[in-house]
Coordinates of C-alpha atoms and ligand atoms in Angstrom, one line a residue:
M1 CA 141.8 21.4 98.8
S2 CA 138.9 23.6 97.5
E3 CA 137.2 23.8 94.2
I4 CA 137.6 27.4 92.9
M5 CA 136.0 29.2 90.0
I6 CA 137.6 32.4 88.7
I7 CA 135.5 34.7 86.6
G8 CA 137.7 36.4 84.0
G9 CA 140.9 35.5 82.2
G10 CA 142.5 38.9 82.4
A11 CA 145.5 40.0 84.4
A12 CA 143.9 39.6 87.8
G13 CA 142.1 36.3 87.0
M14 CA 145.2 34.7 85.6
M15 CA 147.4 35.7 88.5
C16 CA 144.8 34.6 90.9
A17 CA 144.5 31.2 89.2
I18 CA 148.3 30.7 89.5
A19 CA 148.4 31.6 93.1
A20 CA 145.4 29.5 94.1
A21 CA 146.8 26.5 92.2
D22 CA 150.1 26.9 94.0
A23 CA 148.2 26.9 97.2
G24 CA 146.9 23.4 96.3
H25 CA 143.4 24.2 95.1
Q26 CA 141.5 22.8 92.1
V27 CA 141.1 25.9 89.9
T28 CA 138.9 26.6 86.9
L29 CA 139.2 29.9 85.0
L30 CA 136.1 31.0 83.1
E31 CA 136.7 33.4 80.3
K32 CA 133.9 34.6 78.0
N33 CA 136.3 35.5 75.1
E34 CA 137.8 33.0 72.7
K35 CA 141.2 33.7 74.2
L36 CA 142.8 34.9 77.4
G37 CA 144.0 38.4 78.2
K38 CA 142.4 40.4 75.4
K39 CA 143.0 43.7 77.3
V40 CA 146.5 42.7 78.4
F41 CA 147.2 42.2 74.7
I42 CA 146.5 45.9 73.9
T43 CA 148.3 47.3 77.0
G44 CA 151.3 49.6 76.6
K45 CA 150.5 50.0 72.8
G46 CA 150.9 46.3 72.4
R47 CA 154.2 46.2 74.4
C48 CA 152.6 45.7 77.9
N49 CA 154.0 47.9 80.6
I50 CA 153.8 45.0 83.1
T51 CA 154.6 46.9 86.3
N52 CA 156.6 49.7 87.8
D53 CA 159.9 48.6 89.2
S54 CA 159.7 50.6 92.4
D55 CA 158.9 50.1 96.1
V56 CA 155.5 49.7 97.7
E57 CA 155.5 53.3 98.9
N58 CA 155.8 54.4 95.3
L59 CA 153.1 52.0 94.1
L60 CA 150.8 53.4 96.8
Q61 CA 151.6 57.0 95.9
H62 CA 150.6 56.4 92.2
T63 CA 147.3 54.9 93.1
M64 CA 144.6 57.4 92.8
R65 CA 141.6 55.8 94.5
N66 CA 141.8 53.9 97.8
P67 CA 145.6 53.3 98.0
R68 CA 145.4 52.2 101.7
F69 CA 143.2 49.3 100.7
L70 CA 146.2 48.0 98.7
Y71 CA 148.7 47.8 101.6
S72 CA 148.4 44.0 102.1
A73 CA 148.1 43.2 98.5
F74 CA 151.2 45.3 97.5
Y75 CA 153.2 44.1 100.5
T76 CA 152.3 40.5 99.8
F77 CA 153.0 40.6 96.1
D78 CA 154.8 43.8 94.9
S79 CA 156.4 44.6 91.6
S80 CA 159.7 42.8 92.4
R81 CA 157.7 39.6 93.2
M82 CA 155.9 40.0 89.9
M83 CA 159.2 40.5 88.0
E84 CA 160.7 37.5 89.8
F85 CA 157.8 35.4 89.0
L86 CA 157.9 36.2 85.3
T87 CA 161.6 35.6 85.1
E88 CA 161.2 32.2 86.8
E89 CA 158.5 31.3 84.3
G90 CA 161.0 32.1 81.5
L91 CA 159.9 35.6 80.4
K92 CA 162.8 38.0 79.7
I93 CA 161.9 41.5 80.9
K94 CA 163.5 45.0 80.7
T95 CA 163.1 48.2 82.6
E96 CA 162.8 51.5 80.7
R97 CA 162.5 55.2 81.6
G98 CA 160.4 55.9 84.7
N99 CA 161.0 52.3 86.0
R100 CA 158.5 50.9 83.5
V101 CA 158.9 47.2 83.0
F102 CA 158.2 45.6 79.6
P103 CA 158.8 42.1 78.1
Q104 CA 162.2 42.2 76.4
S105 CA 160.5 41.2 73.1
D106 CA 158.2 44.2 73.3
H107 CA 155.3 41.8 72.7
S108 CA 152.4 41.7 75.2
S109 CA 151.5 38.3 73.7
D110 CA 154.6 36.9 75.4
V111 CA 153.3 38.0 78.8
I112 CA 150.0 36.3 78.2
R113 CA 151.7 33.2 76.9
T114 CA 153.8 33.0 80.0
L115 CA 150.8 33.3 82.3
E116 CA 148.9 30.7 80.2
R117 CA 151.8 28.3 80.4
A118 CA 152.2 28.9 84.1
M119 CA 148.5 28.1 84.7
K120 CA 148.6 24.9 82.5
K121 CA 151.7 23.7 84.3
R122 CA 149.8 24.0 87.6
G123 CA 146.8 22.1 86.3
V124 CA 144.4 25.1 86.0
T125 CA 141.4 24.2 83.9
I126 CA 140.8 27.0 81.4
C127 CA 137.3 27.3 79.9
L128 CA 137.1 29.8 77.0
N129 CA 133.9 31.0 75.4
T130 CA 132.3 30.6 78.7
T131 CA 130.3 33.5 80.1
V132 CA 129.3 33.6 83.7
T133 CA 125.7 34.8 83.9
D134 CA 125.3 34.6 87.7
I135 CA 127.0 33.9 91.0
L136 CA 125.1 31.4 93.1
V137 CA 124.8 32.2 96.8
T138 CA 122.9 30.3 99.5
D139 CA 122.6 31.6 103.1
G140 CA 125.4 34.1 102.6
Q141 CA 127.8 31.5 101.3
C142 CA 128.9 31.4 97.7
R143 CA 128.3 28.0 96.1
G144 CA 129.2 28.4 92.5
V145 CA 128.3 30.1 89.2
E146 CA 125.9 29.8 86.4
V147 CA 127.6 29.8 83.0
K148 CA 126.5 30.0 79.4
D149 CA 128.7 28.3 76.8
A150 CA 129.3 29.3 73.2
S151 CA 126.2 27.4 72.1
G152 CA 124.0 29.3 74.6
R153 CA 123.6 26.3 76.9
K154 CA 123.4 27.2 80.6
K155 CA 124.6 25.2 83.5
E156 CA 125.6 25.5 87.1
L157 CA 129.1 24.9 88.3
V158 CA 129.5 24.2 91.9
A159 CA 132.5 25.7 93.8
D160 CA 133.7 26.3 97.3
A161 CA 134.9 29.8 96.4
V162 CA 134.4 32.2 93.4
V163 CA 136.7 35.1 92.4
T164 CA 135.2 37.9 90.4
A165 CA 138.0 39.3 88.2
T166 CA 135.9 40.7 85.4
G167 CA 137.6 44.0 85.0
G168 CA 136.0 47.5 84.7
V169 CA 133.9 48.9 81.9
S170 CA 136.5 50.5 79.6
Y171 CA 137.4 49.1 76.2
A172 CA 134.3 46.9 76.5
S173 CA 135.4 45.1 73.2
T174 CA 138.1 43.3 75.2
G175 CA 135.3 41.7 77.4
S176 CA 135.1 44.0 80.3
T177 CA 131.5 44.9 80.1
G178 CA 130.7 45.4 83.8
D179 CA 129.3 42.0 84.5
G180 CA 131.1 41.8 87.8
L181 CA 129.7 45.1 89.0
R182 CA 126.2 43.9 88.3
F183 CA 126.8 40.6 90.2
A184 CA 128.3 42.5 93.1
G185 CA 125.4 45.0 93.2
K186 CA 122.8 42.2 93.1
L187 CA 124.5 40.5 96.0
G188 CA 124.3 43.6 98.2
H189 CA 127.7 45.2 97.6
K190 CA 127.9 48.9 97.2
V191 CA 129.1 49.8 93.7
T192 CA 130.5 53.3 93.4
D193 CA 129.7 55.4 90.3
V194 CA 132.0 54.5 87.4
M195 CA 133.6 57.0 85.1
P196 CA 136.4 56.9 82.5
S197 CA 139.9 57.7 83.7
L198 CA 143.2 58.0 81.9
V199 CA 141.1 59.4 79.1
P200 CA 141.4 62.5 76.8
F201 CA 139.6 65.8 77.5
E202 CA 136.9 67.4 75.3
I203 CA 137.6 71.1 75.1
R204 CA 135.1 73.9 74.5
E205 CA 137.4 76.1 72.5
D206 CA 137.4 75.4 68.8
F207 CA 141.0 76.1 68.3
C208 CA 142.0 72.6 69.3
R209 CA 140.4 71.3 66.1
Q210 CA 142.5 73.8 64.1
M211 CA 145.7 72.3 65.7
Q212 CA 144.5 68.7 65.3
G213 CA 147.5 66.4 65.1
L214 CA 150.0 68.9 66.6
S215 CA 151.9 67.3 69.4
L216 CA 153.9 69.4 71.9
K217 CA 156.9 68.3 74.0
N218 CA 158.3 70.0 77.1
V219 CA 155.1 72.0 77.8
S220 CA 153.6 72.5 81.2
L221 CA 150.0 71.5 81.8
K222 CA 148.0 72.7 84.8
L223 CA 144.5 71.6 85.7
T224 CA 142.5 74.0 87.9
K225 CA 139.2 74.1 89.6
G226 CA 138.6 77.8 90.4
R227 CA 141.8 78.8 92.2
K228 CA 142.7 75.3 93.2
I229 CA 145.5 73.5 91.3
L230 CA 144.5 69.9 90.9
Y231 CA 147.4 68.8 88.8
E232 CA 150.5 70.3 87.2
E233 CA 153.3 68.6 85.3
L234 CA 155.8 69.0 82.4
G235 CA 155.5 66.7 79.5
E236 CA 153.9 65.9 76.2
M237 CA 150.4 66.4 74.8
I238 CA 148.6 66.4 71.5
F239 CA 145.6 68.4 70.0
T240 CA 142.8 66.4 68.5
H241 CA 139.5 67.1 66.7
F242 CA 137.6 67.1 70.0
G243 CA 140.2 68.6 72.4
I244 CA 143.4 67.3 73.9
S245 CA 145.1 64.0 74.6
G246 CA 148.6 62.6 75.2
P247 CA 150.4 61.5 78.4
L248 CA 150.0 64.8 80.3
V249 CA 146.3 64.9 79.6
L250 CA 145.6 61.3 80.4
T251 CA 147.3 61.7 83.8
A252 CA 145.4 65.0 84.4
S253 CA 142.1 63.1 83.8
C254 CA 142.7 61.1 87.0
Y255 CA 142.2 64.4 88.8
Y256 CA 139.0 65.3 87.0
T257 CA 136.3 66.0 89.5
K258 CA 132.8 66.2 88.0
P259 CA 131.1 67.7 84.9
E260 CA 129.4 70.5 87.0
D261 CA 132.8 71.8 88.1
D262 CA 134.3 74.4 85.8
L263 CA 137.7 72.8 85.1
T264 CA 140.3 74.7 83.1
V265 CA 143.5 73.5 81.5
H266 CA 146.4 76.0 81.4
L267 CA 149.1 75.4 79.0
D268 CA 152.5 77.0 79.4
L269 CA 154.1 76.7 76.0
K270 CA 157.5 78.0 77.2
P271 CA 157.9 76.6 80.8
A272 CA 161.7 77.0 80.6
L273 CA 161.5 80.8 80.1
S274 CA 160.4 83.4 82.6
E275 CA 158.0 86.1 81.3
K276 CA 161.0 88.5 81.2
Q277 CA 163.1 86.0 79.2
L278 CA 160.3 85.2 76.9
D279 CA 159.7 89.0 76.3
E280 CA 163.4 89.4 75.5
R281 CA 163.3 86.5 73.1
I282 CA 160.2 87.9 71.3
L283 CA 161.9 91.3 71.1
R284 CA 165.0 89.6 69.5
D285 CA 162.8 87.8 67.0
F286 CA 160.9 91.0 66.2
G287 CA 164.2 92.9 65.8
A288 CA 165.5 90.3 63.3
N289 CA 162.4 90.9 61.1
K290 CA 161.7 94.6 61.6
N291 CA 159.6 95.0 58.5
S292 CA 157.6 91.7 58.7
Y293 CA 154.0 91.4 59.8
F294 CA 153.2 90.1 63.2
K295 CA 151.6 87.0 61.7
N296 CA 155.0 86.1 60.1
S297 CA 157.1 86.8 63.2
L298 CA 156.5 83.7 65.3
N299 CA 158.0 81.0 63.1
K300 CA 161.0 80.5 65.4
L301 CA 159.0 80.5 68.5
L302 CA 156.0 78.2 67.7
P303 CA 155.1 75.3 65.4
S304 CA 153.4 76.5 62.2
K305 CA 150.0 75.0 63.0
M306 CA 149.8 77.0 66.2
I307 CA 150.7 80.4 64.8
P308 CA 147.3 81.4 63.4
V309 CA 145.7 80.3 66.7
I310 CA 148.1 82.3 68.9
V311 CA 147.9 85.3 66.5
E312 CA 144.1 85.3 66.9
L313 CA 144.1 84.8 70.6
S314 CA 146.7 87.5 71.1
G315 CA 144.3 90.2 69.8
I316 CA 147.2 91.8 67.8
A317 CA 146.3 92.6 64.2
P318 CA 147.9 89.9 62.1
D319 CA 149.1 92.4 59.5
K320 CA 150.6 94.8 62.0
P321 CA 154.3 95.4 61.3
V322 CA 156.2 94.0 64.3
N323 CA 157.9 97.4 65.0
E324 CA 154.4 98.8 65.7
V325 CA 153.5 96.1 68.3
T326 CA 153.2 98.0 71.6
K327 CA 154.8 97.0 74.9
E328 CA 151.4 96.3 76.3
E329 CA 150.5 94.0 73.3
R330 CA 153.8 92.2 73.8
R331 CA 153.0 91.8 77.5
K332 CA 149.7 90.2 76.7
L333 CA 151.4 87.9 74.1
V334 CA 153.8 86.7 76.7
A335 CA 151.0 86.1 79.2
L336 CA 149.2 84.1 76.5
L337 CA 152.2 82.0 75.6
K338 CA 152.6 81.2 79.3
N339 CA 149.0 80.4 79.8
V340 CA 146.8 79.2 77.0
E341 CA 143.5 78.5 78.6
M342 CA 141.1 75.7 77.6
H343 CA 137.8 74.8 79.3
I344 CA 136.9 71.2 79.7
S345 CA 133.5 70.3 78.4
G346 CA 133.8 66.6 79.3
L347 CA 135.8 63.4 79.2
R348 CA 135.9 61.1 76.2
G349 CA 134.0 57.9 76.7
F350 CA 134.8 54.5 78.2
S351 CA 135.8 53.2 74.7
E352 CA 138.8 55.5 74.9
A353 CA 139.5 55.2 78.7
I354 CA 142.6 53.2 79.8
V355 CA 141.0 52.5 83.1
T356 CA 137.7 52.6 84.9
R357 CA 137.3 54.8 88.0
G358 CA 134.9 53.5 90.5
G359 CA 133.6 49.9 91.0
V360 CA 132.9 47.5 93.8
S361 CA 133.4 49.6 97.0
V362 CA 136.5 48.6 98.9
K363 CA 134.5 49.0 102.1
D364 CA 132.7 45.8 101.3
V365 CA 135.9 43.8 100.7
D366 CA 138.5 42.6 103.3
P367 CA 141.8 44.2 102.3
G368 CA 143.7 41.4 103.9
T369 CA 142.1 38.6 101.8
M370 CA 140.0 40.3 99.0
E371 CA 137.0 38.3 100.3
S372 CA 133.6 40.0 100.3
K373 CA 132.3 41.2 103.6
K374 CA 128.8 40.4 102.4
V375 CA 129.1 36.9 100.9
R376 CA 131.5 34.2 102.3
G377 CA 133.6 32.5 99.7
L378 CA 133.2 35.3 97.2
Y379 CA 136.4 37.3 96.3
F380 CA 137.2 40.3 94.1
A381 CA 140.4 41.2 92.3
G382 CA 141.6 43.8 89.7
E383 CA 139.8 46.6 88.1
V384 CA 136.3 45.5 89.1
L385 CA 137.2 47.1 92.5
D386 CA 137.1 50.8 93.1
L387 CA 140.9 51.1 92.5
D388 CA 142.8 53.0 89.8
A389 CA 146.2 54.4 89.3
V390 CA 148.1 56.6 86.9
T391 CA 150.0 55.2 83.9
G392 CA 153.4 53.6 84.4
G393 CA 152.5 49.9 85.0
Y394 CA 150.6 50.7 88.2
N395 CA 147.2 49.5 87.0
L396 CA 148.4 46.1 86.0
Q397 CA 150.3 45.8 89.3
I398 CA 147.0 46.4 91.1
A399 CA 145.6 43.5 89.1
W400 CA 148.6 41.2 89.8
S401 CA 148.7 42.0 93.5
T402 CA 145.0 41.7 94.3
G403 CA 144.7 38.6 92.1
Y404 CA 147.6 37.0 93.9
L405 CA 146.3 37.9 97.4
A406 CA 142.9 36.5 96.6
G407 CA 144.4 33.4 95.3
I408 CA 146.5 32.6 98.4
S409 CA 143.7 33.7 100.8
I410 CA 141.1 31.2 99.7
Q411 CA 140.7 28.5 102.4
Ligands
FAD501 C1 144.5 50.6 75.8 C2 144.9 50.2 77.2 C3 146.3 50.2 77.5 C4 146.7 49.9 78.8 N1 148.0 49.8 79.1 C5 148.4 49.5 80.4 C6 149.8 49.4 80.7 O1 150.6 49.4 79.8 N2 150.1 49.1 82.0 C7 149.2 49.0 83.0 O2 149.6 48.8 84.1 N3 147.9 49.0 82.7 C8 147.5 49.3 81.4 N4 146.1 49.3 81.1 C9 145.2 49.0 82.2 C10 145.1 47.4 82.4 O3 145.0 46.8 81.2 C11 143.9 47.0 83.3 O4 143.9 47.8 84.5 C12 144.0 45.5 83.7 O5 144.0 44.8 82.5 C13 142.9 45.1 84.6 O6 143.0 43.8 84.8 P1 141.7 42.9 85.2 O7 142.1 41.5 85.2 O8 141.0 43.5 86.4 O9 140.6 43.1 84.0 P2 140.7 42.7 82.5 O10 142.2 42.6 82.1 O11 139.9 43.6 81.8 O12 140.1 41.2 82.5 C14 138.8 40.9 82.7 C15 138.4 39.7 82.0 O13 137.2 39.2 82.5 C16 136.4 38.7 81.4 N5 135.0 38.7 81.7 C17 134.2 39.8 82.0 N6 133.0 39.4 82.3 C18 133.0 38.0 82.3 C19 131.9 37.1 82.4 N7 130.7 37.4 82.8 N8 132.2 35.8 82.3 C20 133.5 35.4 81.9 N9 134.5 36.3 81.7 C21 134.2 37.6 81.9 C22 136.8 39.6 80.3 O14 136.5 39.0 79.0 C23 138.3 39.9 80.5 O15 139.1 39.0 79.8 C24 145.7 49.6 79.8 C25 144.4 49.5 79.5 C26 144.0 49.8 78.2 C27 142.5 49.8 77.8

C-alpha cells in the first residue's frame, strides 16, 4: 500500500482517487477550492455532458491533439466503463442526441455528489482549501508536496506518489490556473504552448455586431486557410458583439492554426439549395413583389436582422425596384448567400474557452501508466496534459480515462 497525494479535485483527480483507493492505496485529494469539481459543475450548461456513449475508435477520432497517446487510457476505462461505474454508484444517467450522456436529473451537482460519495466510501481523505505550492522531488523520485492551507500556513506532506490533475488554464475562476503546468516545467517536462480552444472567434468585419444576438440554424460553416479547408459542417451559430459563436464555431476553433495565418470563415446561408435553386427562389420572391424595393424583398428568405447586412454586401442599391435588378446582380446575390465571408482577427480568451489546447507534453509521460518519464512517482491526468477534444462529452472522458489509468498504475 502506497501513500498517494492527488493534486486537484476536478474530474481527473476524483476519478484517480477512486481508482487508486480501489487498488488498495492510502489516498489524499488536495483541492484548493472550498468545494470539489467547480468546473464539472458548470459543464454542459450545468447539466454535465459526462461522456459520449460510443466506442474507443470514436473517442479517438474526436480527440484533436495526441489521440494515440490515449489508446491505453481509453481501452482501460472507456465511456461504457464510466457509465457502468456511475450507475453502480447510484447515479441515473440518460443518453441524448449525438450519444451525449447526462445525469437523468440534468444536474451536474449529482455527478459531483456521486464521485464525492464514492471517494468517501473508499476512505479517500479530502482536503479542501488546500493549495499545493510545490512538488517535492529528490534524486529523480517524487517524495511529496508542499501545501498552503486557508490560513496561509505551509507544510510538507510526504507521499510515495503524486498525481498532478490540476486542469488547464481556461475558466481560471474554477481553480484551473495553470499550477500543474508550472510544476511540470520546473521539474524538466516540456510544456507546449497553451491556447484557448472550443472558443468563439473574433471577426474583423463589423457586420457581426449589427447582427448581434441573431442565431442561425441549418447553416453550413467552412473554415479555410488559403485554399485549404480546415473544417466544414452543418449546424448552428450565433452572431455576437465581437464576432461569432455557437456550436459550429466552437468546434471550428479546434482547427484554428495561428494568429499569423489568414483564416476565413465561409457561411452558406442556404446549404440545402443549389445556386440554381436559390436563384429560382429569389426570382419567385421578386415576382411576387414586382413593385417593391430590393431592400424589402428578402423578408421570406432571411431573418430581418440580417437583411440590411446582406443588402449592403450585395452592392445592389437598396431602393432599386426588384424588377430592375439585373441577372448579374442576382448572380452576385446568390453567390453571397452561399458564401458570406468573415475574416478571423483572433480567438476569445481563456475565460471563455471550454478547454485548453497544449499543456504537459505527452512525450514526457508514459501513455501506459500516466507516469512522468522525468520524475519517478509523479503522474499526470486530465487537461493538464496536451490533450483536447471537440464537444460531446469527449473532454471529460479524457479526464476520467487518464485519471483512472493513473490511479490503477501507481505501485
Ligand atoms: C463552461 C465549460 C463547459 C464544459 N462542458 C463540458 C461538457 O459538457 N462535457 C465535457 O466533456 N467537457 C466539458 N468541459 C471541459 C471539462 O470540464 C474539462 O475538460 C475537465 O473538467 C478537465 O478535468 P480536469 O480534472 O483535468 O481539470 P478540472 O476539472 O479543471 O480540475 C482541476 C482541479 O484542480 C484544482 N487545482 C488546480 N491547481 C491546484 C493546486 N495548486 N492545488 C490544489 N488544487 C488545484 C482546481 O481547483 C480544480 O478543481 C467544459 C468546460 C467548461 C469550461
